[in-house]
CSV table of C-alpha atoms and ligand atoms in Angstrom, one decimal:
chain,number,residue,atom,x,y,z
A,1,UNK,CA,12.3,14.6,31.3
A,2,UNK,CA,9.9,17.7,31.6
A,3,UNK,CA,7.1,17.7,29.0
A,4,UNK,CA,6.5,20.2,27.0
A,5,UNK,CA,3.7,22.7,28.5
A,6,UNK,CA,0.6,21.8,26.1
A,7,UNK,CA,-2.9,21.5,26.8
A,8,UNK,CA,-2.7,17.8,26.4
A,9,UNK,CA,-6.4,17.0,26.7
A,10,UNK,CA,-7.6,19.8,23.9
A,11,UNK,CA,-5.1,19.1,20.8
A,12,UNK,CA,-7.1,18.1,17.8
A,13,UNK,CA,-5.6,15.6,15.6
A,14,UNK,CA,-3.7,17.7,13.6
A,15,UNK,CA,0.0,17.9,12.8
A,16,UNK,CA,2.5,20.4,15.7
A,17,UNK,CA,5.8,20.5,14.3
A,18,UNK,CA,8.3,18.8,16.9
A,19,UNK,CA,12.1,18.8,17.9
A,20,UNK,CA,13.5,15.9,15.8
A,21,UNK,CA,12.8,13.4,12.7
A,22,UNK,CA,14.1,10.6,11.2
A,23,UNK,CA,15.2,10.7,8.0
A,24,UNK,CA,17.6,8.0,5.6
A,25,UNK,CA,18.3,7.8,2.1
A,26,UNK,CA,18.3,4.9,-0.9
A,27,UNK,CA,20.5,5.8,-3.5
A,28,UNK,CA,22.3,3.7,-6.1
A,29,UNK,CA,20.9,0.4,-4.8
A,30,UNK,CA,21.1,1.0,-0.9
A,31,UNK,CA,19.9,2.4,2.2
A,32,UNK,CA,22.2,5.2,3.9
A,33,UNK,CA,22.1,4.8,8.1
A,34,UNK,CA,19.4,7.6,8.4
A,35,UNK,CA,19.9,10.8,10.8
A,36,UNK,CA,17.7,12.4,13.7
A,37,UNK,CA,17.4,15.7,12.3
A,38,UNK,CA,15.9,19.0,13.6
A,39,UNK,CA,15.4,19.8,9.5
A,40,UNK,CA,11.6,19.2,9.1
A,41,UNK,CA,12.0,20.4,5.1
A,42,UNK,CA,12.1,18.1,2.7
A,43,UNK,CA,13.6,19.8,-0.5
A,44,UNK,CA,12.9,17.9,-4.1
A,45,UNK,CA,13.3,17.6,-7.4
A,46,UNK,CA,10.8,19.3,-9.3
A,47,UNK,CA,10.0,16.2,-11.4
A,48,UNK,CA,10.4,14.2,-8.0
A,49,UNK,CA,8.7,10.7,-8.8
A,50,UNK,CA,6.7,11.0,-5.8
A,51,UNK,CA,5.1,14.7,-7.4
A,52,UNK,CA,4.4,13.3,-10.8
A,53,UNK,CA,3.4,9.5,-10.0
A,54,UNK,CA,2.4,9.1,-6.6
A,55,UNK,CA,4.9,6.6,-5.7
A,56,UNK,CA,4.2,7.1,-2.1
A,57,UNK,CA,3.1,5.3,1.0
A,58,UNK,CA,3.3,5.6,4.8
A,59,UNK,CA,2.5,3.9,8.2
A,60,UNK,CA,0.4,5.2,11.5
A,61,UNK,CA,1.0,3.9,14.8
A,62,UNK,CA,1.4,5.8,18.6
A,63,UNK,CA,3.9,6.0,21.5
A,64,UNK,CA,2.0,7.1,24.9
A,65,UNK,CA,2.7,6.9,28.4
A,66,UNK,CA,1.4,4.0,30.5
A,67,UNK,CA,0.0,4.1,34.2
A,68,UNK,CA,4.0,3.0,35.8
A,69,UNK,CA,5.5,5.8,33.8
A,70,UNK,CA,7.0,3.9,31.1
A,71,UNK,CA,6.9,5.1,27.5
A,72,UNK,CA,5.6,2.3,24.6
A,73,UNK,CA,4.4,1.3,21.5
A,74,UNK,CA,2.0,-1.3,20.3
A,75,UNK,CA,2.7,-3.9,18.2
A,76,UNK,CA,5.8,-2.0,15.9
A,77,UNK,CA,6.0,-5.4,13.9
A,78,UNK,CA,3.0,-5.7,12.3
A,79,UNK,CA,3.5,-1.8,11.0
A,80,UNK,CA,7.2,-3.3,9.9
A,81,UNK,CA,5.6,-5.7,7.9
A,82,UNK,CA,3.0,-3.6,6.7
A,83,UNK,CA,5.2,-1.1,5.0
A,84,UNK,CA,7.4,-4.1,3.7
A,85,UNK,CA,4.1,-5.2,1.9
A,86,UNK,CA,3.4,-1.8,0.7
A,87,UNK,CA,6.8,-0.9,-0.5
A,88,UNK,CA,7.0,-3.8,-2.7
A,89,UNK,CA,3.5,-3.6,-4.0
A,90,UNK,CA,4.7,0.1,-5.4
A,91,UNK,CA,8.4,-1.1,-6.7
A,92,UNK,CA,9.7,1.0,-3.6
A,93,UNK,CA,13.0,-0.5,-1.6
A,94,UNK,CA,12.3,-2.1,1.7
A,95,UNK,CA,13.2,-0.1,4.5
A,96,UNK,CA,14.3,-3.0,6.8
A,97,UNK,CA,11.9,-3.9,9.5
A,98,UNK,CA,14.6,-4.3,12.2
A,99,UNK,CA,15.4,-1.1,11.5
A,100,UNK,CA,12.2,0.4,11.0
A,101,UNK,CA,11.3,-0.3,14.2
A,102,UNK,CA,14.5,1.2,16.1
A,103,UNK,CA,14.4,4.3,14.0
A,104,UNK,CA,10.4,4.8,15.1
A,105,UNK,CA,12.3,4.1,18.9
A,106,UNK,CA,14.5,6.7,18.0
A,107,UNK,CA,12.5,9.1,16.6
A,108,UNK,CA,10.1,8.4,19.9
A,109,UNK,CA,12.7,9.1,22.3
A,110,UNK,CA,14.4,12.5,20.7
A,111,UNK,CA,10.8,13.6,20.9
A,112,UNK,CA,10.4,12.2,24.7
A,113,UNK,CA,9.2,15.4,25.9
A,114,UNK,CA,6.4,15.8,23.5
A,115,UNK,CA,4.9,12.0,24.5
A,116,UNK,CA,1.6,13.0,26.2
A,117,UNK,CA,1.3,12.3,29.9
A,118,UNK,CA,-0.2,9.3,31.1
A,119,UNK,CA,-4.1,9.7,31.8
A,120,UNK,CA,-3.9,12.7,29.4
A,121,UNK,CA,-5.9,11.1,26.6
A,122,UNK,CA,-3.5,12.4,24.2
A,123,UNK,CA,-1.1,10.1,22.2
A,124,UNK,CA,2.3,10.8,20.4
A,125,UNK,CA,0.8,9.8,16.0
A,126,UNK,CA,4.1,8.5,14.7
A,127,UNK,CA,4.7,8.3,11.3
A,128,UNK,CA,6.6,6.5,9.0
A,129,UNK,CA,6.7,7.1,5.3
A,130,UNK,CA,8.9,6.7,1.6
A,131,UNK,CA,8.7,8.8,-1.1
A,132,UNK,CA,10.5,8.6,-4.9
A,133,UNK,CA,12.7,11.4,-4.4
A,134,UNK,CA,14.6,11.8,-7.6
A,135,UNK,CA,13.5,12.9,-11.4
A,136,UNK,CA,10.9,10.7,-13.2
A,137,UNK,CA,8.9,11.9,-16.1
A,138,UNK,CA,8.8,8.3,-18.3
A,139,UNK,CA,6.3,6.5,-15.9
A,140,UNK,CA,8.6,3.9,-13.8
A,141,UNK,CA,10.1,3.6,-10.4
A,142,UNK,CA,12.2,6.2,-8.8
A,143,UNK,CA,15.7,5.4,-8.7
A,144,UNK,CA,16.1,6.9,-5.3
A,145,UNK,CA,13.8,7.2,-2.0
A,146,UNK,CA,13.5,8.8,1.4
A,147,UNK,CA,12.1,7.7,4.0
A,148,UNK,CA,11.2,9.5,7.0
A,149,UNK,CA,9.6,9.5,10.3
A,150,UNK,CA,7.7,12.2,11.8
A,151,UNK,CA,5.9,12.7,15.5
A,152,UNK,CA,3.2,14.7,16.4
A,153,UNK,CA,1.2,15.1,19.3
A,154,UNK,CA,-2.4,14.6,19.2
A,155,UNK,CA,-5.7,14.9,21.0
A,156,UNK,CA,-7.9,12.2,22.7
A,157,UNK,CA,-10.3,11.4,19.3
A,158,UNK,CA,-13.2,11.6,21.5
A,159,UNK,CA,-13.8,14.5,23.8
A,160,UNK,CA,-16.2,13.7,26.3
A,161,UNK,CA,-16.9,9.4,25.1
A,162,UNK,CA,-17.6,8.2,22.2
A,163,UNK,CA,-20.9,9.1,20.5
A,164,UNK,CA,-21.9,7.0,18.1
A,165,UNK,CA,-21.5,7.9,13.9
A,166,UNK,CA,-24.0,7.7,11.2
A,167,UNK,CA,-22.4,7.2,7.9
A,168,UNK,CA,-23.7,6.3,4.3
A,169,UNK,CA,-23.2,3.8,1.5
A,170,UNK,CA,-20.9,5.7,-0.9
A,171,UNK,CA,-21.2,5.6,-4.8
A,172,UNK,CA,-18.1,5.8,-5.0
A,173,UNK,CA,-15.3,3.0,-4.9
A,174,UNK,CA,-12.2,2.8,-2.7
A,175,UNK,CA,-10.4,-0.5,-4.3
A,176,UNK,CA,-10.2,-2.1,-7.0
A,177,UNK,CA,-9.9,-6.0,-6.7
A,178,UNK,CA,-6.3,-6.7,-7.6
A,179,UNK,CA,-6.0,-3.0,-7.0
A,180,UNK,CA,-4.1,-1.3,-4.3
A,181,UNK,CA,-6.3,-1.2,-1.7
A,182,UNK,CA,-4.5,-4.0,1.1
A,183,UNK,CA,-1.9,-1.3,1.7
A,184,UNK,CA,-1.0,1.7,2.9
A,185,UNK,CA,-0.8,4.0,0.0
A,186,UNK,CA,-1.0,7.7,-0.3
A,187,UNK,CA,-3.1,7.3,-3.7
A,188,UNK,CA,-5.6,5.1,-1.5
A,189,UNK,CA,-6.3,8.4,0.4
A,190,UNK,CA,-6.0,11.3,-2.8
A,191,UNK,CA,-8.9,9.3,-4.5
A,192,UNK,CA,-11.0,9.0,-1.5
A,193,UNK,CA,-10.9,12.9,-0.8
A,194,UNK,CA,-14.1,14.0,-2.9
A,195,UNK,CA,-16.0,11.2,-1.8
A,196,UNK,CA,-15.3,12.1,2.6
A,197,UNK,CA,-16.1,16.1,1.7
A,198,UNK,CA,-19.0,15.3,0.0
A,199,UNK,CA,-19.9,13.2,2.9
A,200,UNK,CA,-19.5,15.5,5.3
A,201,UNK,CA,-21.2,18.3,3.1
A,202,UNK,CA,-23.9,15.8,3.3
A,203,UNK,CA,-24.1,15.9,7.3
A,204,UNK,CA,-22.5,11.8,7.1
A,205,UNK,CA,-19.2,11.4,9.8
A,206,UNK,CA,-17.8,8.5,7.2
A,207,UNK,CA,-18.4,6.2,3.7
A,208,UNK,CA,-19.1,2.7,3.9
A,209,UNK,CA,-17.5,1.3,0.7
A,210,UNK,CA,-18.6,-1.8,-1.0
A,211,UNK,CA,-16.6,-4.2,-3.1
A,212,UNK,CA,-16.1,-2.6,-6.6
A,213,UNK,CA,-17.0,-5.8,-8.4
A,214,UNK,CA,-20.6,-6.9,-7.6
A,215,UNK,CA,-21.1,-3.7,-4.9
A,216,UNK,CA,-23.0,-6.2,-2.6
A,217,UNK,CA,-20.4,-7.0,0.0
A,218,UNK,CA,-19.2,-4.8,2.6
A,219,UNK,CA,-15.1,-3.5,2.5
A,220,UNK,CA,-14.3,-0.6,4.3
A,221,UNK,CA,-14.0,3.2,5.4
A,222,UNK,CA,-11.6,5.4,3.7
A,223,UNK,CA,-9.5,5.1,6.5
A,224,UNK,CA,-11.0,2.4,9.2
A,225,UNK,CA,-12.2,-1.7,9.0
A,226,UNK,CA,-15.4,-2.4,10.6
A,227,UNK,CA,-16.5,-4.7,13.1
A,228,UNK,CA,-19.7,-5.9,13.4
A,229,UNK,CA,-21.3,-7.5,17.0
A,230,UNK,CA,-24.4,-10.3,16.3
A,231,UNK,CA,-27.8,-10.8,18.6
A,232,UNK,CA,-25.4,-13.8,20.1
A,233,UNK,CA,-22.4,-11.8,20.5
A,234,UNK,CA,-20.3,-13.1,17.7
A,235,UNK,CA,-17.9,-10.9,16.4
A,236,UNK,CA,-18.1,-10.9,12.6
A,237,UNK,CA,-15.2,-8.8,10.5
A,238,UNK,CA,-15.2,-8.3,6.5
A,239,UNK,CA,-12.9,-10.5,4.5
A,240,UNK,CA,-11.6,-9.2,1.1
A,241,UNK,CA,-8.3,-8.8,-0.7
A,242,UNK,CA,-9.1,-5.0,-0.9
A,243,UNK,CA,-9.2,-4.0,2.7
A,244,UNK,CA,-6.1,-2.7,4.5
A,245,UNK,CA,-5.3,-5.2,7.4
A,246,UNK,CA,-5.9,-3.0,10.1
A,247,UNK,CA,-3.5,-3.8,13.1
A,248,UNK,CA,-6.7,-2.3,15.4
A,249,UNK,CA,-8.9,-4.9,14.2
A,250,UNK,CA,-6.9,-8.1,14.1
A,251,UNK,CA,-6.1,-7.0,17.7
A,252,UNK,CA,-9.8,-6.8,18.4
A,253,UNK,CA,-10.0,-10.3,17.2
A,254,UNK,CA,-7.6,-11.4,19.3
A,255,UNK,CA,-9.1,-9.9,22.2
A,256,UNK,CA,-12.5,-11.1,21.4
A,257,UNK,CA,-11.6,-14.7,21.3
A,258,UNK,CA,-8.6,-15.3,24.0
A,259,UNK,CA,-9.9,-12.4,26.5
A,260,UNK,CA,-13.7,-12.4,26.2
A,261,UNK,CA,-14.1,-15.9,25.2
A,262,UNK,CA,-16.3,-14.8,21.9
A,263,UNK,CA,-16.5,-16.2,18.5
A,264,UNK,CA,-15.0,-14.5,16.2
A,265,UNK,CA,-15.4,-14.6,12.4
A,266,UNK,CA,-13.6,-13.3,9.4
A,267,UNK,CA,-15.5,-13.7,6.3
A,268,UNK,CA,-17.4,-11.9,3.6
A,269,UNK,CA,-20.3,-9.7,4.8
A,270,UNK,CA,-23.0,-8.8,2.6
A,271,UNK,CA,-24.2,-5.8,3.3
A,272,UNK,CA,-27.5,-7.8,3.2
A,273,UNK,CA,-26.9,-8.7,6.4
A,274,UNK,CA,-25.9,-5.4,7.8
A,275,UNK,CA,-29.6,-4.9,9.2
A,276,UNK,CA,-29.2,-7.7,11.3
A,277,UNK,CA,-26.1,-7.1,13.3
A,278,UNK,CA,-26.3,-5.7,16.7
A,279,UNK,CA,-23.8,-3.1,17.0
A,280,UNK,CA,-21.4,-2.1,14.4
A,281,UNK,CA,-18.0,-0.2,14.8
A,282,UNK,CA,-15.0,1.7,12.5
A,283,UNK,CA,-11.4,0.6,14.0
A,284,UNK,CA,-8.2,2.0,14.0
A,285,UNK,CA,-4.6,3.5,15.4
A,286,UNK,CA,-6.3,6.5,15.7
A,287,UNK,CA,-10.1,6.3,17.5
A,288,UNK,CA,-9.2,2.5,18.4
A,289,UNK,CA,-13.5,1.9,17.9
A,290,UNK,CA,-15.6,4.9,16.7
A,291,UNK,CA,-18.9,3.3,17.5
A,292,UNK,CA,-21.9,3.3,14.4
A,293,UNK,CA,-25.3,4.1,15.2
A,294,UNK,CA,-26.6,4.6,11.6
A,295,UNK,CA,-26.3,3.7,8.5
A,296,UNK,CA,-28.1,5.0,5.4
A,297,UNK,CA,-28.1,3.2,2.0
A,298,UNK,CA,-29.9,5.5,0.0
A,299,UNK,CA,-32.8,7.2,2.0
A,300,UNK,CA,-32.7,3.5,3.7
A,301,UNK,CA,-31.6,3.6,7.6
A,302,UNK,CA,-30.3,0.7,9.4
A,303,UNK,CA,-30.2,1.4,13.0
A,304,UNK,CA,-28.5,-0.3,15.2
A,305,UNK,CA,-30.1,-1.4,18.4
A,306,UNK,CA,-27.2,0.0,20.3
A,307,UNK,CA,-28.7,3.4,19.5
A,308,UNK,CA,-27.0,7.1,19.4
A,309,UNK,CA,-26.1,7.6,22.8
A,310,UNK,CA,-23.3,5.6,23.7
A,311,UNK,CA,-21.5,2.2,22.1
A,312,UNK,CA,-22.6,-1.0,22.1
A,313,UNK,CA,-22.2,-3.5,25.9
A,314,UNK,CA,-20.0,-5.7,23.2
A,315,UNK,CA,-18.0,-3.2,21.6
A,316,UNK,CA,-17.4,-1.3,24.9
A,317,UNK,CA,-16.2,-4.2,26.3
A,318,UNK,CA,-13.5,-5.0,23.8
A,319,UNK,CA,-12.7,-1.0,23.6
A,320,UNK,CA,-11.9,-1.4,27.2
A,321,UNK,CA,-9.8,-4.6,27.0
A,322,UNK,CA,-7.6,-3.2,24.1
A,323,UNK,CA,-7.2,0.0,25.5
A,324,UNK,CA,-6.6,-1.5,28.8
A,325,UNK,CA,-4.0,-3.4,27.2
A,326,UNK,CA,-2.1,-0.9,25.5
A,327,UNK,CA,-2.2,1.3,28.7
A,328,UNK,CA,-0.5,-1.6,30.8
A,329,UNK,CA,-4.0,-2.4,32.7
A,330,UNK,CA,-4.4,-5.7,31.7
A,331,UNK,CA,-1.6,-7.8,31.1
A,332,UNK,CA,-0.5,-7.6,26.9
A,333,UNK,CA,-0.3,-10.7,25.0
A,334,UNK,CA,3.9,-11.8,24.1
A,335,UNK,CA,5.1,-8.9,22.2
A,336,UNK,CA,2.9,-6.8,21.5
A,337,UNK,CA,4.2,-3.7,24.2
A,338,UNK,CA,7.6,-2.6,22.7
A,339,UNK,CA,9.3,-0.3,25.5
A,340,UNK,CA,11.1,2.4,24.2
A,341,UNK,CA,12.1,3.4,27.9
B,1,PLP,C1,-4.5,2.6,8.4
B,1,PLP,C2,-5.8,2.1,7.9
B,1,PLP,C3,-6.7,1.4,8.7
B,1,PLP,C4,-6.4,1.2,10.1
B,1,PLP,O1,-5.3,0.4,10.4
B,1,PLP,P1,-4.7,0.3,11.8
B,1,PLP,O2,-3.5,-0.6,11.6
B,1,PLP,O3,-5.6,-0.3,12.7
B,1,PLP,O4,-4.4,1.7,12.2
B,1,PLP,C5,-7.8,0.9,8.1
B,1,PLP,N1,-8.1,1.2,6.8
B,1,PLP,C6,-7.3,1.9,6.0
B,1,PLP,C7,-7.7,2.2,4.6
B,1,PLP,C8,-6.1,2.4,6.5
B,1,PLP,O5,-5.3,3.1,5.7
């Protein structure tokens, strides 16, 4: 099929309206069989539960072309699950996961021409998302949903390699313990707005978030886990019942341990014990590992020894694994390359 005529190594990460979406309906009790449309307007309810309450959450994942031509996704499960967890935790119906992951197929091959070419950089965002679609104004569930899935071409995250970020310790919180903050919900990201533009008024790429309780143990980024490297090349992630189990970083684990042959740890991380890490990272659908080069608590800098310049030997290593991987490479672990053709 002929691709469109973009300029696929320049798109931003931003959202270009494409051919055809996925949309289904829950209405008295059950899901409907869901359409591809070309209808990329969503008309509501002025008193729509999702507009008053927030009763809203969504998945991101990517289709791109590998090396032999063939057109994929990575690991389509786990995202399954995911919004299964997340729909329940909000009192939203399940979209089934079987079918979650043949509409996201679906959705993937109407938009065939739009999947950026192979080499390009450039990745096809998919994504999923459920919405209370009919009147609320008591506070309680919807009675009916939507759930859609849009695609959208965007840019390599890094023109010209990775630099490394400096971020800062935020003031602010982005979970609550028993909160919301292990899935993917659109009130995770409306509450973490002020906090990223005052941020980035502040000349800081990202927040570091502590745990809301005792504010001594390291979570999360608004939108990405970390990773941290030790002097002996142990890979150390944060363990907390606030953080969103990123797909990116359990398949860093994995990586880590069966490909490199490191040791791998998932624990709390005090933030302490920032200082002596080696090389820290941010990881996710989107930048798979934006490399950290600072960190400021305060007026206090922790540098990391991997500098400004370029990531870490550690982390590029496992960047290049898992990208290798998802681009066909290096040979995938069982399941975790869905072809859609
Ligand atoms: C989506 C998300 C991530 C990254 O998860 P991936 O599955 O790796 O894309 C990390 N943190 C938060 C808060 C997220 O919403």
């Amino acid at each position: 099929m002929e691709k469109k005529n973009l300029d696929w190594a320049n798109l931003s990460f931003g959202y270009i309206k494409t051919d055809k979406r996925f949309v289904a309906n829950y209405k008295d009790g059950a899901w409907d069989e869901g359409v591809i449309t070309e209808d990329d307007k969503v008309v509501l309810s002025e008193c729509a539960g999702v507009l008053q309450y927030a009763q809203t959450c969504f998945e991101g994942m990517k289709a791109y072309e590998t090396k032999d031509g063939k057109v994929v996704i990575f690991r389509p499960d786990l995202n399954a699950q995911r919004m299964e967890d997340s729909a329940k935790r909000l009192e939203m119906p399940v979209f089934p996961q079987d079918k979650f992951i043949k509409a996201v197929a679906d959705v993937v091959k109407a938009n065939e021409s739009w999947v950026p070419p192979y080499g390009s950089g450039a990745t096809l965002y998919i994504r999923p998302y459920m919405f209370g679609s009919n009147p609320v104004i008591g506070v309680k569930p919807a009675d009916e949903y939507q759930f859609r899935i849009l695609v959208t071409p965007v840019g390599p995250y890094f023109k010209g390699g990775a630099k490394p970020i400096t971020i800062k310790v935020s003031d602010f919180d982005r979970a609550a313990p028993h909160g919301t903050g292990h899935i993917k919900a659109g009130l995770n990201y409306a509450m973490s707005l002020h906090p990223i533009v005052t941020a980035h008024e502040e000349g800081y790429a990202e927040n570091m978030y502590l745990d809301a309780a005792t504010r001594t143990k390291v979570e999360e980024t608004g939108g990405a886990n970390f990773i941290f490297i030790t002097k002996d090349a142990t890979l150390v992630t944060p363990k907390s019942d606030s953080i969103l189990p990123s797909i990116t970083r359990r398949s860093l684990t994995y990586v880590a341990e069966h490909y490199l042959g490191m040791k791998v740890e998932h624990r709390e991380v005090l933030f302490d014990e920032v200082k002596d890490f080696a090389e820290c990272g941010l990881c996710g659908t989107a930048a798979v590992i934006s490399p950290v080069g600072k960190i400021v608590d305060h007026g206090k800098e922790i540098c990391f020894p991997s500098g400004m310049e370029k990531m870490g030997p550690t982390i590029q290593k496992l960047y290049d694994t898992l990208t290798g991987i998802q681009q066909g490479t290096i040979e995938a672990p069982e399941g975790w390359i869905y072809e859609i053709k």
